[in-house]
mmCIF file of C-alpha atoms in Angstrom:
data_model
loop_
_atom_site.group_PDB
_atom_site.id
_atom_site.type_symbol
_atom_site.label_atom_id
_atom_site.label_comp_id
_atom_site.label_asym_id
_atom_site.label_seq_id
_atom_site.Cartn_x
_atom_site.Cartn_y
_atom_site.Cartn_z
ATOM 1 C CA MET A 220 86.993 140.891 108.074
ATOM 2 C CA THR A 221 84.933 140.621 111.255
ATOM 3 C CA GLN A 222 81.747 138.654 110.837
ATOM 4 C CA GLN A 223 78.444 139.853 112.230
ATOM 5 C CA LEU A 224 76.962 136.932 114.141
ATOM 6 C CA ALA A 225 73.545 138.324 115.055
ATOM 7 C CA ALA A 226 71.671 141.550 114.569
ATOM 8 C CA PHE A 227 68.416 142.722 116.114
ATOM 9 C CA LYS A 228 66.613 145.090 113.796
ATOM 10 C CA GLN A 229 63.741 147.124 115.267
ATOM 11 C CA VAL A 230 62.743 144.086 117.298
ATOM 12 C CA GLY A 231 59.653 144.452 119.417
ATOM 13 C CA ILE A 232 57.428 142.048 121.273
ATOM 14 C CA SER A 233 54.058 142.565 122.963
ATOM 15 C CA PHE A 234 51.942 140.211 125.035
ATOM 16 C CA ASP A 235 48.376 140.808 126.243
ATOM 17 C CA GLY A 236 48.662 144.481 125.343
ATOM 18 C CA ARG A 237 51.905 144.901 127.282
ATOM 19 C CA THR A 238 55.103 145.914 125.511
ATOM 20 C CA LEU A 239 58.024 143.747 126.559
ATOM 21 C CA LEU A 240 60.532 145.024 124.002
ATOM 22 C CA ASP A 241 60.307 148.018 121.719
ATOM 23 C CA GLN A 242 62.465 148.851 118.665
ATOM 24 C CA ILE A 243 65.578 147.009 119.776
ATOM 25 C CA ASP A 244 68.620 147.484 117.558
ATOM 26 C CA MET A 245 71.707 145.562 118.609
ATOM 27 C CA THR A 246 74.481 143.687 116.875
ATOM 28 C CA ILE A 247 76.973 141.086 118.100
ATOM 29 C CA ASN A 248 80.175 140.445 116.137
ATOM 30 C CA GLU A 249 82.727 137.691 116.347
ATOM 31 C CA GLY A 250 85.484 138.495 118.844
ATOM 32 C CA GLU A 251 83.262 141.048 120.606
ATOM 33 C CA ILE A 252 81.960 140.994 124.174
ATOM 34 C CA VAL A 253 78.612 142.709 124.587
ATOM 35 C CA THR A 254 77.238 143.135 128.104
ATOM 36 C CA LEU A 255 73.463 143.540 128.410
ATOM 37 C CA ILE A 256 72.262 145.277 131.544
ATOM 38 C CA GLY A 257 68.915 146.565 132.809
ATOM 39 C CA PRO A 258 66.580 146.466 135.783
ATOM 40 C CA ASN A 259 64.211 143.586 136.580
ATOM 41 C CA GLY A 260 61.470 143.392 133.990
ATOM 42 C CA SER A 261 63.507 145.349 131.427
ATOM 43 C CA GLY A 262 63.247 142.599 128.809
ATOM 44 C CA LYS A 263 66.730 141.018 129.094
ATOM 45 C CA SER A 264 65.404 137.481 129.349
ATOM 46 C CA THR A 265 62.954 138.038 126.492
ATOM 47 C CA LEU A 266 65.769 139.324 124.327
ATOM 48 C CA ILE A 267 67.811 136.182 125.047
ATOM 49 C CA ARG A 268 64.825 133.947 124.243
ATOM 50 C CA ILE A 269 64.485 135.633 120.881
ATOM 51 C CA LEU A 270 68.218 135.215 120.159
ATOM 52 C CA LEU A 271 68.015 131.529 121.055
ATOM 53 C CA GLY A 272 65.014 131.061 118.791
ATOM 54 C CA LEU A 273 62.676 130.227 121.659
ATOM 55 C CA GLN A 274 60.405 133.187 121.054
ATOM 56 C CA ALA A 275 59.470 135.080 117.908
ATOM 57 C CA PRO A 276 59.335 138.883 117.856
ATOM 58 C CA THR A 277 55.988 140.564 117.260
ATOM 59 C CA ILE A 278 57.657 143.072 114.986
ATOM 60 C CA GLY A 279 61.107 143.516 113.473
ATOM 61 C CA GLN A 280 63.546 140.741 112.820
ATOM 62 C CA ILE A 281 66.746 139.101 113.988
ATOM 63 C CA GLU A 282 69.372 138.169 111.462
ATOM 64 C CA ARG A 283 71.714 135.305 112.272
ATOM 65 C CA HIS A 284 74.876 134.300 110.450
ATOM 66 C CA PRO A 285 74.355 131.011 108.569
ATOM 67 C CA SER A 286 77.160 129.388 110.560
ATOM 68 C CA LEU A 287 75.967 130.688 113.932
ATOM 69 C CA ARG A 288 76.464 128.165 116.749
ATOM 70 C CA ILE A 289 75.344 129.329 120.169
ATOM 71 C CA GLY A 290 76.676 128.018 123.457
ATOM 72 C CA TYR A 291 74.198 128.995 126.188
ATOM 73 C CA MET A 292 75.008 129.259 129.889
ATOM 74 C CA PRO A 293 71.829 129.611 131.978
ATOM 75 C CA GLN A 294 71.527 131.456 135.269
ATOM 76 C CA LYS A 295 71.136 128.352 137.439
ATOM 77 C CA LEU A 296 71.435 124.604 137.359
ATOM 78 C CA HIS A 297 68.167 122.910 138.291
ATOM 79 C CA ILE A 298 68.786 119.246 139.152
ATOM 80 C CA ASP A 299 66.821 116.988 141.461
ATOM 81 C CA PRO A 300 69.037 116.818 144.616
ATOM 82 C CA THR A 301 68.183 113.100 145.011
ATOM 83 C CA LEU A 302 69.451 112.280 141.505
ATOM 84 C CA PRO A 303 73.022 110.950 141.458
ATOM 85 C CA LEU A 304 74.766 112.831 138.670
ATOM 86 C CA THR A 305 78.468 113.386 138.202
ATOM 87 C CA VAL A 306 79.934 116.287 136.264
ATOM 88 C CA LYS A 307 81.106 113.814 133.590
ATOM 89 C CA HIS A 308 77.618 112.386 133.124
ATOM 90 C CA PHE A 309 76.012 115.795 133.222
ATOM 91 C CA LEU A 310 78.241 117.036 130.385
ATOM 92 C CA ALA A 311 77.780 113.840 128.423
ATOM 93 C CA LEU A 312 74.050 114.760 128.203
ATOM 94 C CA VAL A 313 74.867 117.689 125.846
ATOM 95 C CA ARG A 314 73.330 116.934 122.453
ATOM 96 C CA GLY A 315 75.927 115.864 119.917
ATOM 97 C CA VAL A 316 78.785 116.146 122.404
ATOM 98 C CA ASP A 317 82.118 114.565 121.592
ATOM 99 C CA LYS A 318 82.785 112.849 124.881
ATOM 100 C CA LYS A 319 86.512 112.973 124.205
ATOM 101 C CA GLN A 320 86.296 116.760 124.574
ATOM 102 C CA ILE A 321 84.815 116.761 128.073
ATOM 103 C CA LEU A 322 88.075 116.369 129.980
ATOM 104 C CA PRO A 323 90.077 118.840 127.820
ATOM 105 C CA THR A 324 87.281 121.390 128.234
ATOM 106 C CA LEU A 325 87.297 120.977 132.012
ATOM 107 C CA GLU A 326 91.116 121.295 131.963
ATOM 108 C CA LYS A 327 90.811 124.555 130.051
ATOM 109 C CA LEU A 328 88.483 125.891 132.757
ATOM 110 C CA GLY A 329 90.683 124.613 135.612
ATOM 111 C CA ILE A 330 88.155 122.121 136.946
ATOM 112 C CA ALA A 331 89.384 118.771 135.627
ATOM 113 C CA HIS A 332 89.484 117.500 139.242
ATOM 114 C CA LEU A 333 85.682 117.786 139.323
ATOM 115 C CA LEU A 334 85.104 115.236 136.583
ATOM 116 C CA GLN A 335 83.708 112.566 138.962
ATOM 117 C CA SER A 336 82.181 114.989 141.500
ATOM 118 C CA GLN A 337 78.457 115.071 142.119
ATOM 119 C CA VAL A 338 76.968 118.270 140.633
ATOM 120 C CA GLN A 339 74.765 118.790 143.720
ATOM 121 C CA VAL A 340 77.761 119.383 145.989
ATOM 122 C CA LEU A 341 79.615 121.906 143.830
ATOM 123 C CA SER A 342 80.302 125.420 145.090
ATOM 124 C CA GLY A 343 78.798 128.414 143.315
ATOM 125 C CA GLY A 344 82.003 129.084 141.372
ATOM 126 C CA GLU A 345 82.443 125.428 140.443
ATOM 127 C CA THR A 346 78.858 125.201 139.235
ATOM 128 C CA GLN A 347 79.279 128.240 136.995
ATOM 129 C CA ARG A 348 82.432 126.771 135.450
ATOM 130 C CA VAL A 349 80.667 123.508 134.779
ATOM 131 C CA LEU A 350 77.839 125.379 133.111
ATOM 132 C CA LEU A 351 80.428 127.308 131.056
ATOM 133 C CA ALA A 352 82.031 123.978 130.088
ATOM 134 C CA ARG A 353 78.664 122.720 128.886
ATOM 135 C CA ALA A 354 78.235 125.833 126.704
ATOM 136 C CA LEU A 355 81.706 125.349 125.223
ATOM 137 C CA LEU A 356 81.109 121.713 124.276
ATOM 138 C CA ASN A 357 78.837 122.964 121.482
ATOM 139 C CA ARG A 358 81.923 124.493 119.819
ATOM 140 C CA PRO A 359 80.099 127.843 119.660
ATOM 141 C CA ASN A 360 81.083 130.983 117.792
ATOM 142 C CA LEU A 361 78.683 132.891 120.078
ATOM 143 C CA LEU A 362 78.549 132.418 123.841
ATOM 144 C CA VAL A 363 75.432 133.617 125.610
ATOM 145 C CA LEU A 364 76.076 133.896 129.316
ATOM 146 C CA ASP A 365 73.108 134.657 131.582
ATOM 147 C CA GLU A 366 74.334 136.059 134.893
ATOM 148 C CA PRO A 367 77.640 134.109 134.715
ATOM 149 C CA VAL A 368 78.836 135.260 138.156
ATOM 150 C CA GLN A 369 75.628 134.612 140.026
ATOM 151 C CA GLY A 370 76.288 133.027 143.431
ATOM 152 C CA VAL A 371 80.036 133.591 143.105
ATOM 153 C CA ASP A 372 82.124 135.618 145.583
ATOM 154 C CA VAL A 373 84.103 138.664 144.476
ATOM 155 C CA ASN A 374 87.374 136.812 143.953
ATOM 156 C CA GLY A 375 85.561 134.167 141.961
ATOM 157 C CA GLN A 376 83.864 136.841 139.854
ATOM 158 C CA VAL A 377 87.276 138.297 138.920
ATOM 159 C CA GLU A 378 88.545 134.838 137.925
ATOM 160 C CA LEU A 379 85.450 134.065 135.877
ATOM 161 C CA TYR A 380 85.546 137.385 134.048
ATOM 162 C CA ASN A 381 89.219 136.826 133.218
ATOM 163 C CA LEU A 382 88.386 133.297 132.055
ATOM 164 C CA ILE A 383 85.583 134.502 129.779
ATOM 165 C CA GLU A 384 87.911 137.050 128.229
ATOM 166 C CA SER A 385 90.592 134.444 127.614
ATOM 167 C CA ILE A 386 88.046 132.136 125.947
ATOM 168 C CA ARG A 387 86.980 135.004 123.694
ATOM 169 C CA ASN A 388 90.605 135.690 122.794
ATOM 170 C CA GLU A 389 91.334 132.023 122.094
ATOM 171 C CA LEU A 390 88.213 131.176 120.083
ATOM 172 C CA ASN A 391 87.514 134.661 118.658
ATOM 173 C CA CYS A 392 83.885 133.987 119.502
ATOM 174 C CA GLY A 393 81.300 136.603 120.181
ATOM 175 C CA VAL A 394 80.031 136.866 123.758
ATOM 176 C CA LEU A 395 76.683 138.241 124.926
ATOM 177 C CA MET A 396 76.754 138.498 128.714
ATOM 178 C CA VAL A 397 73.609 139.358 130.616
ATOM 179 C CA SER A 398 73.884 141.127 133.967
ATOM 180 C CA HIS A 399 71.217 141.910 136.543
ATOM 181 C CA ASP A 400 73.448 144.468 138.196
ATOM 182 C CA LEU A 401 73.263 147.875 136.551
ATOM 183 C CA HIS A 402 76.755 148.931 137.657
ATOM 184 C CA LEU A 403 79.126 145.989 137.568
ATOM 185 C CA VAL A 404 80.432 145.013 134.175
ATOM 186 C CA MET A 405 83.639 143.673 132.716
ATOM 187 C CA ALA A 406 86.262 146.327 132.218
ATOM 188 C CA LYS A 407 87.232 144.804 128.916
ATOM 189 C CA THR A 408 83.709 144.543 127.598
ATOM 190 C CA ASP A 409 83.614 146.073 124.144
ATOM 191 C CA THR A 410 80.022 147.292 124.309
ATOM 192 C CA VAL A 411 77.551 147.777 127.122
ATOM 193 C CA VAL A 412 73.867 147.903 126.154
ATOM 194 C CA CYS A 413 71.337 149.079 128.752
ATOM 195 C CA ILE A 414 67.713 148.237 128.053
ATOM 196 C CA ASN A 415 64.452 149.084 129.752
ATOM 197 C CA GLN A 416 62.035 147.706 127.154
ATOM 198 C CA HIS A 417 63.987 149.733 124.602
ATOM 199 C CA VAL A 418 67.685 150.555 124.305
ATOM 200 C CA CYS A 419 68.342 153.281 126.842
ATOM 201 C CA CYS A 420 72.019 153.677 126.131
ATOM 202 C CA SER A 421 75.041 151.812 124.782
ATOM 203 C CA GLY A 422 78.775 152.359 124.691
ATOM 204 C CA THR A 423 82.073 151.285 126.146
ATOM 205 C CA PRO A 424 82.379 150.705 129.908
ATOM 206 C CA GLN A 425 84.398 153.161 131.979
ATOM 207 C CA HIS A 426 86.755 152.454 134.810
ATOM 208 C CA VAL A 427 85.755 154.270 138.001
ATOM 209 C CA THR A 428 88.477 152.891 140.221
ATOM 210 C CA GLY A 429 88.489 155.880 142.551
ATOM 211 C CA HIS A 430 84.806 155.680 143.364
ATOM 212 C CA PRO A 431 84.056 154.661 146.987
ATOM 213 C CA ALA A 432 81.484 152.091 145.887
ATOM 214 C CA TYR A 433 84.023 150.512 143.562
ATOM 215 C CA GLN A 434 86.597 150.270 146.322
ATOM 216 C CA ALA A 435 84.031 148.763 148.693
ATOM 217 C CA LEU A 436 82.935 146.109 146.223
ATOM 218 C CA PHE A 437 86.207 145.275 144.473
ATOM 219 C CA GLY A 438 88.981 145.943 146.919
ATOM 220 C CA VAL A 439 90.882 142.842 145.813
ATOM 221 C CA PRO A 440 94.170 142.583 143.893
ATOM 222 C CA GLY A 441 93.584 142.801 140.149
ATOM 223 C CA ALA A 442 89.923 143.662 140.448
ATOM 224 C CA ASP A 443 90.346 146.983 138.698
ATOM 225 C CA GLU A 444 91.730 145.052 135.723
ATOM 226 C CA SER A 445 88.655 142.867 135.405
ATOM 227 C CA ILE A 446 85.577 144.709 136.635
ATOM 228 C CA ALA A 447 84.444 148.281 136.161
ATOM 229 C CA ILE A 448 81.518 150.461 137.150
ATOM 230 C CA TYR A 449 79.763 151.520 134.020
ATOM 231 C CA ALA A 450 78.826 155.206 134.078
ATOM 232 C CA HIS A 451 75.536 155.509 132.166
ATOM 233 C CA GLN A 452 75.577 158.190 129.492
ATOM 234 C CA HIS A 453 71.916 158.669 128.786
ATOM 235 C CA ASP A 454 70.394 161.137 126.384
ATOM 236 C CA HIS A 455 66.925 160.863 127.911
ATOM 237 C CA VAL A 456 64.946 159.871 131.020
ATOM 238 C CA HIS A 457 61.709 158.021 131.647
ATOM 239 C CA ASP A 458 58.558 158.801 133.593
ATOM 240 C CA ASP A 459 56.901 156.252 135.925
ATOM 241 C CA HIS A 460 55.410 154.454 132.961
ATOM 242 C CA GLY A 461 58.678 154.128 131.098
ATOM 243 C CA ASP A 462 57.949 156.804 128.512
ATOM 244 C CA ILE A 463 60.723 159.107 127.359
ATOM 245 C CA LEU A 464 60.483 162.578 128.916
ATOM 246 C CA SER A 465 63.480 164.528 127.626
ATOM 247 C CA THR A 466 66.581 164.265 125.481
ATOM 248 C CA GLN A 467 69.337 166.560 126.773
ATOM 249 C CA ASP A 468 68.692 168.226 130.109
ATOM 250 C CA ASP A 469 68.595 165.047 132.152
ATOM 251 C CA ALA A 470 71.281 163.065 130.438
ATOM 252 C CA HIS A 471 72.988 162.439 133.758
ATOM 253 C CA ARG A 472 70.030 160.512 135.147
ATOM 254 C CA HIS A 473 69.456 156.762 134.867
ATOM 255 C CA CYS A 474 66.833 155.326 132.572
ATOM 256 C CA HIS A 475 65.225 153.471 135.462
ATOM 257 C CA HIS A 476 63.826 154.530 138.797
#
């Protein structure tokens, strides 16, 4: 039976009279990839902070499985450029890490040759894989990936998405992947959740391989197998203040402006 790893139940958070999240319902199960999308300021980062236990909701609750272990991959790596730090030493800083697992983890991600490299000179794709390795060293059953393809070219994005899927298949872990882009998501994502303070819409992603924008962005071999354009299926729209205006007539419009 599939285990539920985390569940947001009517979660809301307000700060200085401003609503950051409102009535969020979302679940993440083992073996499931959930992609969270939304515009800037939509509350994605706040939602992640709540999941990680760094921020408490004002209202509602989040339920976590007793055995939940989260491996977190941040957006960027912030390291003093004057500090000499190899990949090996960087990964050895992970709390409770079994140092014997560092090399096998790098091998799994195809970057064993970077073991003694300085982290400051890594390419965008190499940096993201090192960050993914750090998340995996926690032996997680839930991976939280914040903008995992940031700073990576299109070919590298395809490779990373395939890698994330293979990790999910091997470990049967849940994956919550946060994306800034409202259109580009993994084709094999199980659930896409779009938020703009509240949940605007959710569902499975759809392949739009014939769309001109898709061809322009992902005209590389195998891209249609790994990345898709998610066609929003909304049942409402928002006014300039984010309030819901209608339920049926404007279902084709986005929840953001």
